[in-house]
Coordinates of C-alpha atoms and ligand atoms in Angstrom, one line a residue:
Chain A
X1 CA -32.4 40.0 -68.2
X2 CA -35.9 39.0 -67.1
X3 CA -38.2 41.4 -65.3
X4 CA -37.7 39.5 -62.1
X5 CA -33.9 39.6 -62.5
X6 CA -34.0 43.3 -63.1
X7 CA -36.2 43.8 -60.1
X8 CA -33.9 41.7 -57.8
X9 CA -30.9 43.6 -59.2
X10 CA -32.5 46.8 -58.1
X11 CA -33.1 45.5 -54.6
X12 CA -29.6 44.2 -54.4
X13 CA -28.2 47.7 -55.4
X14 CA -30.6 49.5 -53.0
X15 CA -32.4 51.2 -55.9
X16 CA -36.0 52.0 -54.8
X17 CA -38.8 50.3 -56.6
X18 CA -41.3 52.9 -57.9
X19 CA -45.1 52.6 -58.6
X20 CA -44.7 52.3 -62.4
X21 CA -41.9 49.7 -62.1
X22 CA -42.5 46.0 -62.7
X23 CA -42.8 44.1 -59.5
X24 CA -43.7 40.5 -58.6
X25 CA -47.3 40.0 -57.6
X26 CA -46.3 38.7 -54.2
X27 CA -44.3 41.9 -53.6
X28 CA -47.3 44.1 -54.4
X29 CA -49.6 42.1 -52.3
X30 CA -47.3 42.0 -49.4
X31 CA -46.9 45.8 -49.5
X32 CA -50.6 46.4 -49.9
X33 CA -51.1 44.4 -46.7
X34 CA -48.3 46.0 -44.8
X35 CA -48.8 49.6 -45.8
X36 CA -52.6 49.5 -45.3
X37 CA -52.1 47.8 -42.0
X38 CA -49.8 50.7 -41.1
X39 CA -52.3 53.3 -42.3
X40 CA -55.1 51.6 -40.4
X41 CA -53.0 51.6 -37.3
X42 CA -52.4 55.3 -37.4
X43 CA -56.2 55.9 -37.8
X44 CA -57.4 53.3 -35.3
X45 CA -54.7 54.6 -32.9
X46 CA -56.6 57.9 -32.8
X47 CA -59.3 56.3 -30.7
X48 CA -57.5 55.2 -27.5
X49 CA -55.8 58.6 -27.3
X50 CA -58.9 60.5 -28.4
X51 CA -60.5 58.9 -25.3
X52 CA -58.6 61.5 -23.1
X53 CA -58.8 64.7 -25.1
X54 CA -61.8 66.0 -23.3
X55 CA -60.3 65.2 -19.9
X56 CA -56.7 66.3 -20.3
X57 CA -55.5 67.8 -17.0
X58 CA -54.2 71.1 -18.4
X59 CA -54.8 73.2 -21.4
X60 CA -51.2 72.7 -22.5
X61 CA -51.4 68.9 -22.2
X62 CA -54.7 69.1 -24.1
X63 CA -53.3 70.9 -27.1
X64 CA -50.2 68.7 -27.2
X65 CA -52.4 65.6 -27.2
X66 CA -54.8 67.0 -29.8
X67 CA -52.0 68.0 -32.1
X68 CA -50.4 64.6 -31.7
X69 CA -53.6 62.8 -32.7
X70 CA -53.9 65.2 -35.6
X71 CA -50.4 64.1 -36.7
X72 CA -51.5 60.5 -36.6
X73 CA -54.5 61.3 -38.8
X74 CA -52.0 63.0 -41.2
X75 CA -49.9 59.8 -41.1
X76 CA -52.9 57.8 -41.9
X77 CA -53.8 60.0 -44.8
X78 CA -50.3 60.0 -46.1
X79 CA -49.9 56.2 -45.9
X80 CA -53.2 55.6 -47.6
X81 CA -52.0 57.8 -50.5
X82 CA -48.7 55.9 -50.6
X83 CA -50.6 52.5 -50.5
X84 CA -52.9 53.7 -53.3
X85 CA -49.9 53.8 -55.6
X86 CA -50.1 50.0 -55.5
X87 CA -53.3 50.1 -57.4
X88 CA -55.9 49.8 -54.7
X89 CA -58.1 52.7 -53.5
X90 CA -58.4 54.1 -50.0
X91 CA -62.1 53.0 -50.1
X92 CA -61.1 49.4 -50.8
X93 CA -58.5 49.5 -48.0
X94 CA -61.1 50.9 -45.6
X95 CA -63.6 48.3 -46.6
X96 CA -61.0 45.6 -45.7
X97 CA -60.5 47.2 -42.3
X98 CA -64.2 47.3 -41.6
X99 CA -64.8 43.8 -42.7
X100 CA -61.8 42.7 -40.6
X101 CA -59.9 41.3 -43.6
X102 CA -57.1 43.8 -42.8
X103 CA -55.4 44.2 -39.5
X104 CA -54.0 47.1 -37.5
X105 CA -51.5 47.2 -34.7
X106 CA -52.9 45.1 -31.8
X107 CA -51.8 47.6 -29.2
X108 CA -54.8 49.8 -30.0
X109 CA -57.1 47.0 -28.9
X110 CA -56.2 47.8 -25.3
X111 CA -58.1 50.4 -23.4
X112 CA -56.6 53.7 -22.1
X113 CA -57.8 53.8 -18.5
X114 CA -56.1 56.7 -16.9
X115 CA -54.3 59.9 -18.0
X116 CA -51.0 58.0 -17.4
X117 CA -51.9 55.9 -20.4
X118 CA -51.4 59.0 -22.5
X119 CA -47.8 59.0 -21.2
X120 CA -47.3 55.3 -21.7
X121 CA -48.7 55.3 -25.2
X122 CA -46.6 58.1 -26.4
X123 CA -43.5 56.8 -24.7
X124 CA -43.8 53.1 -25.5
X125 CA -46.1 52.8 -28.4
X126 CA -44.7 55.7 -30.4
X127 CA -41.3 54.6 -29.1
X128 CA -41.7 51.1 -30.6
X129 CA -43.2 52.6 -33.7
X130 CA -40.1 54.7 -34.2
X131 CA -37.7 51.8 -34.0
X132 CA -39.8 50.0 -36.6
X133 CA -40.2 53.0 -38.8
X134 CA -36.6 54.2 -38.7
X135 CA -35.7 50.7 -40.0
X136 CA -38.4 51.0 -42.7
X137 CA -36.9 54.2 -44.0
X138 CA -34.6 51.7 -45.8
X139 CA -37.5 49.7 -47.3
X140 CA -37.3 48.9 -51.0
X141 CA -40.5 50.5 -52.1
X142 CA -40.0 54.2 -52.8
X143 CA -43.3 55.7 -51.7
X144 CA -43.2 53.7 -48.4
X145 CA -39.7 54.7 -47.7
X146 CA -40.4 58.4 -48.2
X147 CA -43.5 58.2 -46.1
X148 CA -41.4 56.7 -43.2
X149 CA -38.8 59.5 -43.5
X150 CA -41.5 62.1 -43.2
X151 CA -43.4 60.4 -40.4
X152 CA -40.4 59.6 -38.2
X153 CA -39.7 63.2 -37.4
X154 CA -43.1 63.6 -35.8
X155 CA -43.0 60.3 -34.0
X156 CA -40.0 61.3 -32.1
X157 CA -41.8 64.4 -30.8
X158 CA -44.7 62.1 -29.8
X159 CA -42.3 59.8 -27.9
X160 CA -40.7 62.7 -26.0
X161 CA -44.1 64.2 -25.2
X162 CA -45.4 60.9 -23.9
X163 CA -42.3 60.4 -21.8
X164 CA -42.8 63.9 -20.4
X165 CA -46.3 63.0 -19.3
X166 CA -45.3 59.8 -17.5
X167 CA -42.2 61.5 -16.0
X168 CA -44.3 64.2 -14.4
X169 CA -46.6 61.6 -13.0
X170 CA -43.9 59.2 -11.9
X171 CA -42.2 62.1 -10.0
X172 CA -45.5 63.6 -8.8
X173 CA -47.9 62.7 -6.0
X174 CA -48.2 59.1 -4.7
X175 CA -51.5 58.7 -6.6
X176 CA -49.9 59.9 -9.8
X177 CA -46.9 57.6 -9.3
X178 CA -49.3 54.7 -8.9
X179 CA -51.1 55.6 -12.1
X180 CA -47.8 55.8 -13.9
X181 CA -46.6 52.4 -12.8
X182 CA -50.0 50.9 -13.5
X183 CA -49.9 52.3 -17.0
X184 CA -46.4 50.9 -17.6
X185 CA -47.5 47.5 -16.2
X186 CA -50.4 47.3 -18.6
X187 CA -48.6 48.7 -21.7
X188 CA -45.2 47.1 -21.5
X189 CA -46.0 43.6 -22.8
X190 CA -48.4 44.7 -25.5
X191 CA -45.8 47.2 -26.8
X192 CA -43.0 44.6 -27.1
X193 CA -45.5 42.4 -28.9
X194 CA -45.9 45.2 -31.4
X195 CA -42.8 43.8 -33.2
X196 CA -44.6 40.6 -34.0
X197 CA -43.8 37.0 -33.5
X198 CA -40.3 35.7 -33.0
X199 CA -38.3 35.4 -36.2
X200 CA -38.5 31.6 -36.1
X201 CA -42.3 31.8 -36.0
X202 CA -42.8 34.5 -38.5
X203 CA -44.1 33.0 -41.8
X204 CA -44.2 36.1 -44.0
X205 CA -40.8 37.5 -42.9
X206 CA -38.8 35.4 -45.4
X207 CA -40.1 37.0 -48.6
X208 CA -40.3 40.4 -47.0
X209 CA -36.6 40.3 -46.2
X210 CA -35.6 38.9 -49.6
X211 CA -37.5 41.7 -51.3
X212 CA -36.0 44.4 -49.1
X213 CA -39.4 45.3 -47.6
X214 CA -38.2 44.5 -44.2
X215 CA -34.5 45.1 -43.5
X216 CA -34.3 44.0 -39.9
X217 CA -36.0 41.1 -38.2
X218 CA -38.8 41.3 -35.5
X219 CA -36.4 40.1 -32.8
X220 CA -33.6 42.6 -33.7
X221 CA -36.1 45.5 -33.6
X222 CA -37.7 44.3 -30.4
X223 CA -34.3 44.0 -28.7
X224 CA -33.3 47.5 -29.8
X225 CA -36.5 48.9 -28.3
X226 CA -36.1 47.2 -25.0
X227 CA -32.5 48.2 -24.7
X228 CA -33.2 51.9 -25.2
X229 CA -36.3 51.9 -23.0
X230 CA -35.2 50.2 -19.8
X231 CA -32.9 53.1 -18.7
X232 CA -35.7 55.6 -19.4
X233 CA -37.9 53.7 -17.0
X234 CA -35.2 53.6 -14.3
X235 CA -34.5 57.3 -14.7
X236 CA -38.0 58.1 -13.4
X237 CA -38.2 55.3 -10.8
X238 CA -40.6 53.1 -12.6
X239 CA -40.2 49.3 -12.7
X240 CA -40.6 47.3 -16.0
X241 CA -43.0 44.5 -15.2
X242 CA -40.7 41.7 -16.1
X243 CA -38.8 39.8 -13.3
X244 CA -36.5 38.2 -15.9
X245 CA -35.3 41.4 -17.3
X246 CA -31.5 41.4 -16.8
X247 CA -28.5 43.1 -18.4
X248 CA -26.5 40.6 -20.4
X249 CA -22.9 41.7 -20.4
X250 CA -21.9 39.3 -23.1
X251 CA -24.6 40.3 -25.6
X252 CA -24.5 43.9 -24.6
X253 CA -28.3 43.7 -24.4
X254 CA -31.1 43.0 -21.9
X255 CA -32.4 39.5 -21.6
X256 CA -36.1 39.5 -21.0
X257 CA -38.9 37.1 -20.1
X258 CA -41.2 34.9 -22.1
X259 CA -43.8 36.8 -24.1
X260 CA -47.4 35.6 -23.7
X261 CA -48.1 34.6 -27.4
X262 CA -51.5 33.2 -26.6
X263 CA -52.6 36.7 -25.6
X264 CA -50.9 38.1 -28.7
X265 CA -52.8 35.8 -31.1
X266 CA -56.0 36.2 -29.2
X267 CA -55.9 39.9 -29.7
X268 CA -54.7 39.7 -33.3
X269 CA -57.6 37.4 -34.0
X270 CA -60.2 39.7 -32.6
X271 CA -60.5 38.9 -28.9
X272 CA -58.7 41.8 -27.4
X273 CA -60.5 44.0 -24.9
X274 CA -61.4 46.7 -27.5
X275 CA -61.3 45.0 -30.9
X276 CA -65.1 45.2 -31.4
X277 CA -65.3 48.7 -30.0
X278 CA -62.6 50.1 -32.3
X279 CA -64.1 48.7 -35.5
X280 CA -67.6 49.6 -34.5
X281 CA -66.5 53.1 -33.8
X282 CA -64.8 53.3 -37.2
X283 CA -67.9 52.0 -39.0
X284 CA -70.2 54.3 -37.1
X285 CA -68.2 57.4 -37.9
X286 CA -67.9 56.2 -41.5
X287 CA -71.7 55.6 -41.9
X288 CA -72.6 58.8 -40.2
X289 CA -70.4 60.6 -42.6
X290 CA -71.8 59.0 -45.7
X291 CA -74.4 61.7 -46.5
X292 CA -71.7 64.3 -46.1
X293 CA -69.4 62.6 -48.6
X294 CA -72.3 62.2 -51.0
X295 CA -73.1 65.8 -50.7
X296 CA -69.5 66.9 -51.4
X297 CA -69.4 64.6 -54.4
X298 CA -72.8 65.8 -55.7
X299 CA -71.7 69.4 -55.3
X300 CA -68.3 68.8 -57.0
X301 CA -70.1 67.2 -59.9
X302 CA -72.6 70.1 -60.3
X303 CA -69.9 72.6 -60.2
X304 CA -67.4 71.1 -62.6
Chain B
X1 CA -56.2 100.3 -14.3
X2 CA -59.6 101.8 -14.6
X3 CA -62.5 99.5 -15.2
X4 CA -60.4 96.5 -14.7
X5 CA -63.3 94.4 -13.6
X6 CA -65.2 95.1 -16.8
X7 CA -62.1 94.3 -18.8
X8 CA -61.7 91.0 -17.0
X9 CA -65.3 90.1 -17.6
X10 CA -65.0 91.0 -21.3
X11 CA -61.9 88.8 -21.7
X12 CA -63.6 85.9 -19.9
X13 CA -66.5 86.2 -22.3
X14 CA -64.3 85.9 -25.3
X15 CA -61.9 83.3 -23.8
X16 CA -64.8 81.1 -22.5
X17 CA -66.5 81.1 -25.9
X18 CA -63.3 80.0 -27.5
X19 CA -62.6 77.3 -24.9
X20 CA -66.0 75.8 -24.9
X21 CA -66.3 75.7 -28.7
X22 CA -62.7 74.2 -28.9
X23 CA -63.7 71.5 -26.5
X24 CA -66.8 70.7 -28.6
X25 CA -64.8 70.6 -31.8
X26 CA -62.2 68.3 -30.3
X27 CA -65.0 65.8 -29.8
X28 CA -64.9 65.2 -33.6
X29 CA -61.5 63.7 -33.4
X30 CA -61.8 60.1 -34.9
X31 CA -65.5 60.8 -35.7
X32 CA -65.3 63.0 -38.8
X33 CA -66.9 62.0 -42.1
X34 CA -63.4 61.7 -43.6
X35 CA -59.9 61.9 -42.3
X36 CA -59.4 65.3 -43.9
X37 CA -62.2 66.7 -41.7
X38 CA -60.8 65.2 -38.5
X39 CA -57.7 67.2 -39.3
X40 CA -59.6 70.4 -40.3
X41 CA -61.8 70.4 -37.3
X42 CA -58.9 69.7 -35.0
X43 CA -57.0 72.6 -36.5
X44 CA -59.9 74.9 -35.7
X45 CA -60.1 73.5 -32.2
X46 CA -56.4 74.0 -31.6
X47 CA -56.7 77.7 -32.8
X48 CA -59.5 78.2 -30.4
X49 CA -57.8 76.6 -27.4
X50 CA -54.8 78.9 -28.2
X51 CA -57.1 82.0 -28.2
X52 CA -58.6 81.0 -24.8
X53 CA -55.2 80.5 -23.3
X54 CA -54.0 83.9 -24.4
X55 CA -56.9 85.6 -22.8
X56 CA -56.8 83.5 -19.6
X57 CA -53.1 84.4 -19.2
X58 CA -54.0 88.0 -19.7
X59 CA -56.7 87.8 -17.1
X60 CA -54.3 86.2 -14.6
X61 CA -52.0 89.1 -15.3
X62 CA -54.7 91.7 -14.8
X63 CA -55.9 90.2 -11.6
X64 CA -52.4 89.6 -10.2
X65 CA -53.7 87.0 -7.7
X66 CA -51.6 84.1 -8.8
X67 CA -54.2 82.6 -11.1
X68 CA -53.1 80.6 -14.1
X69 CA -54.7 79.7 -17.4
X70 CA -55.5 76.3 -15.8
X71 CA -57.0 77.6 -12.6
X72 CA -59.2 79.8 -14.7
X73 CA -60.3 77.0 -17.1
X74 CA -60.6 74.2 -14.6
X75 CA -61.5 76.0 -11.4
X76 CA -64.9 77.6 -12.2
X77 CA -68.4 76.2 -12.2
X78 CA -71.0 76.6 -14.9
X79 CA -72.5 79.7 -13.3
X80 CA -69.2 81.5 -13.7
X81 CA -68.7 80.7 -17.4
X82 CA -69.6 83.4 -19.9
X83 CA -69.3 81.6 -23.2
X84 CA -72.0 82.3 -25.8
X85 CA -74.8 79.8 -25.8
X86 CA -74.0 78.7 -29.4
X87 CA -70.6 77.4 -28.3
X88 CA -72.0 74.8 -25.9
X89 CA -74.6 73.4 -28.3
X90 CA -73.9 69.7 -28.8
X91 CA -72.1 68.8 -32.0
X92 CA -75.1 66.9 -33.4
X93 CA -74.4 65.7 -36.9
X94 CA -71.7 67.2 -39.2
X95 CA -74.2 69.8 -40.6
X96 CA -75.1 71.0 -37.1
X97 CA -71.5 71.5 -36.3
X98 CA -70.8 73.3 -39.6
X99 CA -73.8 75.7 -39.2
X100 CA -72.8 76.4 -35.6
X101 CA -69.4 77.1 -37.0
X102 CA -70.7 79.5 -39.6
X103 CA -72.8 81.5 -37.2
X104 CA -69.9 81.8 -34.7
X105 CA -67.1 82.3 -37.2
X106 CA -69.0 85.1 -39.0
X107 CA -69.4 86.8 -35.7
X108 CA -65.8 86.3 -34.8
X109 CA -64.6 87.6 -38.2
X110 CA -66.3 90.9 -37.8
X111 CA -65.7 91.2 -34.1
X112 CA -61.9 90.7 -34.4
X113 CA -61.7 92.9 -37.5
X114 CA -63.0 95.8 -35.3
X115 CA -61.2 94.7 -32.1
X116 CA -57.9 95.2 -33.9
X117 CA -58.6 98.9 -33.3
X118 CA -59.1 98.6 -29.6
X119 CA -57.2 101.1 -27.5
X120 CA -56.2 98.2 -25.3
X121 CA -53.0 97.0 -27.0
X122 CA -53.2 93.5 -25.7
X123 CA -56.7 93.0 -27.1
X124 CA -55.7 94.7 -30.3
X125 CA -52.8 92.4 -30.8
X126 CA -54.9 89.4 -29.8
X127 CA -57.5 90.4 -32.3
X128 CA -55.0 90.7 -35.1
X129 CA -53.7 87.2 -34.5
X130 CA -57.1 85.7 -34.0
X131 CA -58.5 87.3 -37.2
X132 CA -56.0 85.4 -39.3
X133 CA -57.3 82.2 -37.7
X134 CA -61.0 82.9 -37.8
X135 CA -60.7 84.0 -41.5
X136 CA -59.7 80.4 -42.2
X137 CA -62.5 79.1 -39.9
X138 CA -65.1 81.1 -41.7
X139 CA -63.9 79.9 -45.1
X140 CA -64.1 76.3 -43.9
X141 CA -67.6 76.6 -42.5
X142 CA -68.9 78.7 -45.4
X143 CA -67.6 76.2 -48.0
X144 CA -69.2 73.3 -46.2
X145 CA -72.5 75.1 -45.8
X146 CA -72.5 75.7 -49.5
X147 CA -71.6 72.1 -50.3
X148 CA -74.2 70.7 -48.0
X149 CA -76.9 73.1 -49.0
X150 CA -76.3 72.6 -52.7
X151 CA -75.3 69.0 -52.5
X152 CA -77.9 66.3 -52.3
X153 CA -81.6 66.6 -51.3
X154 CA -80.8 64.8 -48.0
X155 CA -78.0 67.2 -47.2
X156 CA -80.0 70.2 -48.0
X157 CA -82.8 69.2 -45.8
X158 CA -80.5 68.3 -43.0
X159 CA -78.5 71.5 -43.1
X160 CA -81.6 73.7 -43.4
X161 CA -82.9 72.1 -40.2
X162 CA -79.6 72.8 -38.5
X163 CA -79.8 76.4 -39.5
X164 CA -83.4 76.7 -38.3
X165 CA -82.5 75.0 -35.0
X166 CA -79.5 77.1 -34.2
X167 CA -80.9 80.4 -35.3
X168 CA -82.6 81.0 -32.0
X169 CA -79.2 81.3 -30.2
X170 CA -77.8 84.0 -32.4
X171 CA -79.1 87.1 -30.7
X172 CA -77.2 86.0 -27.6
X173 CA -74.0 86.8 -29.6
X174 CA -74.9 90.5 -29.7
X175 CA -76.1 91.1 -26.1
X176 CA -74.5 94.0 -24.4
X177 CA -74.3 94.8 -20.7
X178 CA -72.7 97.4 -18.4
X179 CA -69.2 96.0 -19.2
X180 CA -69.7 96.8 -22.9
X181 CA -71.1 100.2 -22.2
X182 CA -68.1 101.2 -20.0
X183 CA -65.5 99.7 -22.3
X184 CA -67.0 101.0 -25.5
X185 CA -66.8 104.5 -24.0
X186 CA -63.1 103.9 -23.3
X187 CA -62.5 102.7 -26.9
X188 CA -61.6 99.3 -25.7
X189 CA -64.6 97.2 -26.6
X190 CA -66.7 96.9 -29.7
X191 CA -70.2 98.2 -30.2
X192 CA -72.0 94.9 -31.0
X193 CA -75.0 96.6 -32.4
X194 CA -72.8 97.8 -35.2
X195 CA -71.5 94.3 -35.9
X196 CA -74.9 92.7 -36.3
X197 CA -75.7 94.0 -39.8
X198 CA -72.3 93.0 -41.0
X199 CA -72.7 89.5 -39.5
X200 CA -76.1 89.2 -41.1
X201 CA -74.8 90.2 -44.5
X202 CA -72.0 87.5 -44.3
X203 CA -74.4 84.8 -43.2
X204 CA -77.0 85.8 -45.7
X205 CA -74.6 85.6 -48.6
X206 CA -73.4 82.1 -47.6
X207 CA -77.0 81.0 -47.1
X208 CA -77.8 82.3 -50.6
X209 CA -74.9 80.6 -52.2
X210 CA -75.9 77.4 -50.4
X211 CA -79.4 77.7 -51.9
X212 CA -80.8 77.7 -48.4
X213 CA -83.4 79.9 -46.7
X214 CA -82.6 82.3 -44.0
X215 CA -84.8 81.4 -40.9
X216 CA -87.5 83.8 -39.7
X217 CA -86.6 85.6 -36.5
X218 CA -88.6 83.9 -33.8
X219 CA -88.0 83.5 -30.1
X220 CA -84.4 84.1 -29.2
X221 CA -82.6 82.4 -26.3
X222 CA -80.2 84.5 -24.3
X223 CA -78.4 84.3 -21.0
X224 CA -74.7 83.9 -21.6
X225 CA -73.8 87.4 -20.3
X226 CA -75.3 86.4 -17.0
X227 CA -73.7 83.0 -17.1
X228 CA -77.1 81.3 -17.4
X229 CA -76.6 78.3 -19.7
X230 CA -78.2 75.2 -21.1
X231 CA -77.8 71.9 -19.2
X232 CA -75.2 70.9 -21.7
X233 CA -72.5 73.1 -20.3
X234 CA -72.3 71.5 -16.9
X235 CA -71.6 68.1 -18.5
X236 CA -68.9 69.5 -20.7
X237 CA -67.2 71.1 -17.8
X238 CA -67.5 68.1 -15.6
X239 CA -65.7 66.1 -18.2
X240 CA -63.1 68.8 -18.9
X241 CA -62.3 69.5 -15.2
X242 CA -62.4 66.0 -13.8
X243 CA -58.6 65.5 -13.2
X244 CA -57.9 68.9 -11.9
X245 CA -60.9 68.5 -9.5
X246 CA -60.0 65.0 -8.4
X247 CA -56.3 65.7 -7.8
X248 CA -56.1 69.3 -6.7
X249 CA -52.5 69.0 -5.5
X250 CA -51.2 67.3 -8.6
X251 CA -49.1 68.9 -11.2
X252 CA -49.3 67.6 -14.7
Ligands
FE2_401 FE1 -48.6 56.1 -34.1
FE2_402 FE1 -48.0 58.0 -36.5
FE2_403 FE1 -47.1 59.0 -33.2

């Protein structure tokens, strides 16, 4: 049996691929891209939420938010380590992020304008992330799969905490309710775009499915997210900003309106409201920390 | 309770210092020199927020006027905050933050070690819990001061300057007023003059290990016991209290 046959046999039998195993070049490259994109998303996602730490409206809300963002940093750290098993260093991945060769989830290129956005982000963005990550627990690459198992537990806390924030506001004063609806209006479409292009338009999906990296398609995952989220909105009296949203008895799912793919691609390609800000922020922190990392290295070398 | 007002003031002082430093440290989130430090500084910040919440809840209980941790944190102006001056210093660069950390952590370490013996059971229990946390904080700041001091020439120069800059706020930590005198007599509070040599010993040993020089004692800024602060505090509070002030009827 050739290496490739052995590899495909493992995929077929749901045996995880491990770092030392033979794998096709395309498989490695695809995973390097996807896992680092995932790691970058965790880290860049700290910024829009970090925007509200200093202004959180209660001490309890503040520590929940701060601990949540700390979790995301931990996810980033963990995913970088997992991605490093593919033979590329964290520094290399970070360099790709800063030179815009690597992407991160486009949702983080939108601004967080009110406290209600902390609710909407936890509820919808972490909510969408969970749907995606639960599915990725079955991914064929061992370190990635294990990372997803570990991360998913925390993501479901984040989702509940976000929903709690937006519920309080939706059921609060008229001004709070207005902020909650406004946050939903702004976050809804970008969060359903998080699942990526329609299956028919998704170039890279074919190989990813064949290799067991992806186990479910973008559209399947998007539909699952919408179906579980609509009732959550109704429960707290918020309206999903999609006039075409309608329960489809036959499919047992919600039909929904046309996604604005021009907006999606514009943001992916760098023209979202905060793309420049996010990358500049990352570079600034990285550059300002250079002397610290150098000092730590110098000290470690002297004392070894 | 006898001397309730002094006790409330004493708790405010400790709680405010934790709160303001926690708020400062939280500013590092997504700005650290490496992901590991974002996480570490957030940990310390979370501990300190927790400490302030415990004391604010205790104050609310002592006063019995329907206050909450939030009304205490978000409802006072800068002239009613008693945090030590060091806690409100801007983060500056990483070395500034770390040195500020060392100076405060070393104080907290000795302070809580002794406060464990307070005759006030709530404070004693609070001190015991907090000591575990600040022991870790002190280790974190000490290790970094050593690494930066004994790292590169650039880092040594930077962190020495941080130490020289922040030194002038250290006497403020040890100021004692009427509240201290009353509460020390009751066996509730700590005699801060007795803490000072211990603090200096800890700081000196870290500074030595870091191959840095202990600053000369020059002019010392004080004022926190009278709630007289730098201009920085007002902005920090303005940011922190914005939502509570803008929507006083809202619950979050
Ligand atoms: Fe996330
Ligand atoms: Fe995450
Ligand atoms: Fe999350």
